[in-house]
Tab-separated table of C-alpha atoms in Angstrom:
chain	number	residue	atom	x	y	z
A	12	UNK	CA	46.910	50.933	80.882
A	13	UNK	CA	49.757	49.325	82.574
A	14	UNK	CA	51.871	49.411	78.928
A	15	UNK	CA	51.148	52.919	78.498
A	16	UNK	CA	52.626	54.115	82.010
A	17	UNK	CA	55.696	51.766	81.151
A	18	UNK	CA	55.488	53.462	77.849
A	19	UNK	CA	56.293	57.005	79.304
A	20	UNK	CA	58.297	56.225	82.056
A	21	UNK	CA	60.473	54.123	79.066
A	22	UNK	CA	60.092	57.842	76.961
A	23	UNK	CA	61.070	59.834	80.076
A	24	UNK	CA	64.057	58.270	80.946
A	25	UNK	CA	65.159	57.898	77.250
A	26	UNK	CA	64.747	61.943	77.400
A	27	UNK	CA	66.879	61.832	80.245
A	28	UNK	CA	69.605	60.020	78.891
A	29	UNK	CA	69.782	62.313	75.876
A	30	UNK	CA	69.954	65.661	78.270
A	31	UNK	CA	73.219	63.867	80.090
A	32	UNK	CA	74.875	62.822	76.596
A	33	UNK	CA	74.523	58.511	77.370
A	34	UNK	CA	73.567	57.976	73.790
A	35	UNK	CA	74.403	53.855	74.321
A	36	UNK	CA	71.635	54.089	77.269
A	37	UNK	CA	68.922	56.275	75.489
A	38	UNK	CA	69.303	54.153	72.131
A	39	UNK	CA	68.666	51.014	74.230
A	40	UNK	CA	65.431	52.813	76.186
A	41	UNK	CA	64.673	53.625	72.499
A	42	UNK	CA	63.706	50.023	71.196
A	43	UNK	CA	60.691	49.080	72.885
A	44	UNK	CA	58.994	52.556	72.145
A	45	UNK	CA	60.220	51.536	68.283
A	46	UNK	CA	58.781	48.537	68.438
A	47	UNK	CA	55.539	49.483	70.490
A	48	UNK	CA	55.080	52.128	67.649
A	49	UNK	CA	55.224	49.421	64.481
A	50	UNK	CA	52.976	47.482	66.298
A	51	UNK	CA	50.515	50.002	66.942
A	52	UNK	CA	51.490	51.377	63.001
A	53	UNK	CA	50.886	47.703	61.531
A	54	UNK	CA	47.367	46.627	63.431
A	55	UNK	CA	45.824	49.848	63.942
A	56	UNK	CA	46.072	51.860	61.473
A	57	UNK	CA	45.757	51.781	57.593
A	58	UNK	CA	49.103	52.529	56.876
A	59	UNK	CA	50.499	48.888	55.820
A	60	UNK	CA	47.334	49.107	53.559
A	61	UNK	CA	48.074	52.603	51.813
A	62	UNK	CA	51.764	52.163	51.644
A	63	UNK	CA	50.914	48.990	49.683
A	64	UNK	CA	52.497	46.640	52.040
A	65	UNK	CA	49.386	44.695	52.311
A	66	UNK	CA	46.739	43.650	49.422
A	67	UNK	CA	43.484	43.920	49.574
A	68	UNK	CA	41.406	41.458	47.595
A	69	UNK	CA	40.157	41.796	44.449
A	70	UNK	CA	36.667	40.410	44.118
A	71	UNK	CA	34.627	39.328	40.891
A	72	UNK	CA	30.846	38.906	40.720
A	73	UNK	CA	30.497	35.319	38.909
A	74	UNK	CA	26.166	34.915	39.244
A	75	UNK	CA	22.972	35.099	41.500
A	76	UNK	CA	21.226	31.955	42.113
A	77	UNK	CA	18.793	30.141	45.201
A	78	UNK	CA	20.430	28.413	47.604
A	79	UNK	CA	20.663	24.688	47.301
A	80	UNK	CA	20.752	22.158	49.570
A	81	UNK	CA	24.562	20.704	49.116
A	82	UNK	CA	25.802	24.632	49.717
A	83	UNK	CA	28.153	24.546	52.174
A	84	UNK	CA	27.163	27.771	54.184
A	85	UNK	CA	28.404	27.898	57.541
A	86	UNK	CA	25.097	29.444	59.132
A	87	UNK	CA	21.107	29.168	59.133
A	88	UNK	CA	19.873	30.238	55.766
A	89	UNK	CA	16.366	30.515	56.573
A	90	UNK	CA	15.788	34.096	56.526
A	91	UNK	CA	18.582	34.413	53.393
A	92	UNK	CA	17.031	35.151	50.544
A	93	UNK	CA	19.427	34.055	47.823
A	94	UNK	CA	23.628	32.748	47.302
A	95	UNK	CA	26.097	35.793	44.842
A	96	UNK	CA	29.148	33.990	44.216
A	97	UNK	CA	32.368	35.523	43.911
A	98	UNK	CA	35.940	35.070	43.069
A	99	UNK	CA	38.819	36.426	44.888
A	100	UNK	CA	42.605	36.302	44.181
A	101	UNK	CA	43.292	36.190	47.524
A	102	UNK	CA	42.137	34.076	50.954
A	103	UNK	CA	38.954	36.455	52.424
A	104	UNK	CA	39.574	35.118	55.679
A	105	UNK	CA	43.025	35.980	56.010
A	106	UNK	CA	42.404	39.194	55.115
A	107	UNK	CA	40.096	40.066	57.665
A	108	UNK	CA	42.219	37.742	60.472
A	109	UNK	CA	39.507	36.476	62.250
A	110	UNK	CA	36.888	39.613	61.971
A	111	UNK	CA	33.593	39.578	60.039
A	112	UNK	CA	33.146	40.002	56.436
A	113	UNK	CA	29.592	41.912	55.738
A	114	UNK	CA	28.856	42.494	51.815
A	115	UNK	CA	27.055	45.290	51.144
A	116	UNK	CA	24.725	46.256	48.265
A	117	UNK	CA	23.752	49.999	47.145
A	118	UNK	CA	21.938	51.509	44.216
A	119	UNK	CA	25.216	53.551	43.871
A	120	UNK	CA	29.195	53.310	43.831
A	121	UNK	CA	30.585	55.679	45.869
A	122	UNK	CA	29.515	54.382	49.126
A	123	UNK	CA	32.003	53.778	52.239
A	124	UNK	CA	31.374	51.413	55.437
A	125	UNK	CA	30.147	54.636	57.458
A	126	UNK	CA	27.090	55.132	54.904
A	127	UNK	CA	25.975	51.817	55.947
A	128	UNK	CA	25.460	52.982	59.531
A	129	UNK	CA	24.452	56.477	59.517
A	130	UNK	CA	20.355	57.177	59.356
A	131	UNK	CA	20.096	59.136	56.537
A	132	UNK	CA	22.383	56.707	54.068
A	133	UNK	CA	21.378	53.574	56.089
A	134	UNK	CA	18.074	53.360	54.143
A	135	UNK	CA	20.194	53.391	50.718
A	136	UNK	CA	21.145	49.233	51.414
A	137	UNK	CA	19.638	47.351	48.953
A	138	UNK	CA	20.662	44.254	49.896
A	139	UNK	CA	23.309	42.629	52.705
A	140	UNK	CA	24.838	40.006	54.056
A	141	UNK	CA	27.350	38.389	56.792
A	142	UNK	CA	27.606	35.140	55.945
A	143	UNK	CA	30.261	34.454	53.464
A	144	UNK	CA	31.327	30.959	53.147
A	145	UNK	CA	34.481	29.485	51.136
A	146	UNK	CA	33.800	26.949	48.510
A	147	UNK	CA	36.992	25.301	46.801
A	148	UNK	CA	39.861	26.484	44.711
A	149	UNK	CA	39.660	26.778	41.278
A	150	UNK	CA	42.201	28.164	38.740
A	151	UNK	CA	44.337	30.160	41.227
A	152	UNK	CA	41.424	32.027	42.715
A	153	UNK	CA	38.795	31.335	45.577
A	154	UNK	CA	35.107	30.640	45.098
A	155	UNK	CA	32.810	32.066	48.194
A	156	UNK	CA	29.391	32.054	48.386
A	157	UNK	CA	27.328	34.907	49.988
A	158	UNK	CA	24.419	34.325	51.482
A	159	UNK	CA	22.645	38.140	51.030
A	160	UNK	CA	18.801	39.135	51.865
A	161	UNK	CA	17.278	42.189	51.055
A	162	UNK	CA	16.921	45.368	53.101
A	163	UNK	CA	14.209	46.746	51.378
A	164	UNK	CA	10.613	45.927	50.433
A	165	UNK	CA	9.633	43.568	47.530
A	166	UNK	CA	7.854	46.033	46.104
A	167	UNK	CA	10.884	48.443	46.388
A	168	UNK	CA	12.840	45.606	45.093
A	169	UNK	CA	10.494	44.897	41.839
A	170	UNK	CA	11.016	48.773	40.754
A	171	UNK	CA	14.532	49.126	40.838
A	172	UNK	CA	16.013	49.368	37.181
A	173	UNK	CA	20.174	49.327	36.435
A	174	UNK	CA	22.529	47.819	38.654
A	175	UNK	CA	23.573	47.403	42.234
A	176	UNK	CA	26.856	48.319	43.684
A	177	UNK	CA	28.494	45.447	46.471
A	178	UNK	CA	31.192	45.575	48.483
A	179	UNK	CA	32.974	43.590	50.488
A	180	UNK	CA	33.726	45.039	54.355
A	181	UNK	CA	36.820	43.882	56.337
A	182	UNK	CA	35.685	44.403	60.326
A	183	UNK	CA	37.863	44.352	63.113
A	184	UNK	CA	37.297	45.232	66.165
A	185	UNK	CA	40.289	48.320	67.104
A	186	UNK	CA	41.040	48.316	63.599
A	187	UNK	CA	40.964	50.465	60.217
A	188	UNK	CA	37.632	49.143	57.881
A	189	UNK	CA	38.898	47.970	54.646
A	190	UNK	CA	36.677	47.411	51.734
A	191	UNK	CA	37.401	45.387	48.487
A	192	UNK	CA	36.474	46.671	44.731
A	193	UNK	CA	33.392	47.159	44.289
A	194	UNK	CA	31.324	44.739	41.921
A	195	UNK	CA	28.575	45.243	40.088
A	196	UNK	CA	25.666	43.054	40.339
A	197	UNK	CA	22.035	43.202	37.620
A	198	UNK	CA	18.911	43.894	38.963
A	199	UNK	CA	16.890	41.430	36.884
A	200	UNK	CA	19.236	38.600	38.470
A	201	UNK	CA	19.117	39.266	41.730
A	202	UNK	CA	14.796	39.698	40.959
A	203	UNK	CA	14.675	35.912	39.743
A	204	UNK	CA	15.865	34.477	43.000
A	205	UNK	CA	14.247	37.446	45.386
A	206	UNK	CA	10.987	37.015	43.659
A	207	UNK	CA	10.068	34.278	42.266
């Protein structure tokens, strides 16, 4: 609160300076609101992202299997049901700088992070997960493995036909919630490891 009042009072007096014509003074006062505005631009907003200045990942579905023993997940995977592994071109975890990364599974593509909240949509989730782990580097891109369970019954589960839709959330707290490409992920697959 403190840097907002210093904020104005810095915005006030810059005004001032421009009514009596000390341009030298006023472009000086002008510097910290310049700067407090990129910051605020760059980390809380999604502008570096649509301007292009920053990348998102690009994410590739590689297979489904059961977790093994020698996986190197970073949590308990006793109520996971299965491991996706992915590729990405880029580092997840400096993409997200220190947030969570939730993967997100729907029967359809055109889902956003605010369908995976709301009531109505919330029952869509197929399948989802919060515990992506990094594996090794291989070719130029990054092997992760996602530990996912499902949302839905197994009876649900056994009926659904097609594919399923995953995604790839960037959370931060006071910050804009990116999502990679979406990938697409076969039924049958995920079935073998779900139900055995």
């Amino acid at each position: 609160m403190g840097i907002l009042l210093l904020l104005v009072a810095n915005i006030l007096i810059m005004i001032g300076c421009l009514i009596k014509r000390k341009f030298k003074a006023s472009l000086l006062l002008s510097i910290p609101v310049i700067i407090f505005i990129l910051v605020v631009t760059w980390f809380f907003t999604p502008v570096p992202v649509s301007l292009g200045i920053v990348k998102l990942p690009v994410i590739e579905f590689v297979k489904v299997r059961n977790i093994i023993e020698n996986d190197s997940l970073y949590v308990d995977v006793e109520h996971e049901s299965g491991v996706i592994e992915l590729l990405a071109d880029k580092r997840l975890e400096k993409a997200v700088n220190g947030g969570l990364l939730r993967l997100v599974g729907m029967d359809r593509p055109d889902f956003s992070y605010e369908n995976t909240y709301e009531d109505t949509s919330s029952k869509d989730i197929i399948l989802c997960s919060e515990n992506t782990s990094f594996v090794r580097e291989e070719n130029g891109k990054y092997l992760y493995l996602v530990a996912f369970h499902p949302e839905v019954s197994t009876s649900e589960f056994q009926s659904m036909e097609g594919n399923i839709c995953c995604k790839l959330f960037f959370v931060q707290m006071f910050s804009p919630i990116y999502a990679t490409n979406g990938i697409t992920v076969p039924c049958d697959s995920l079935l073998k490891v779900v139900i055995p």
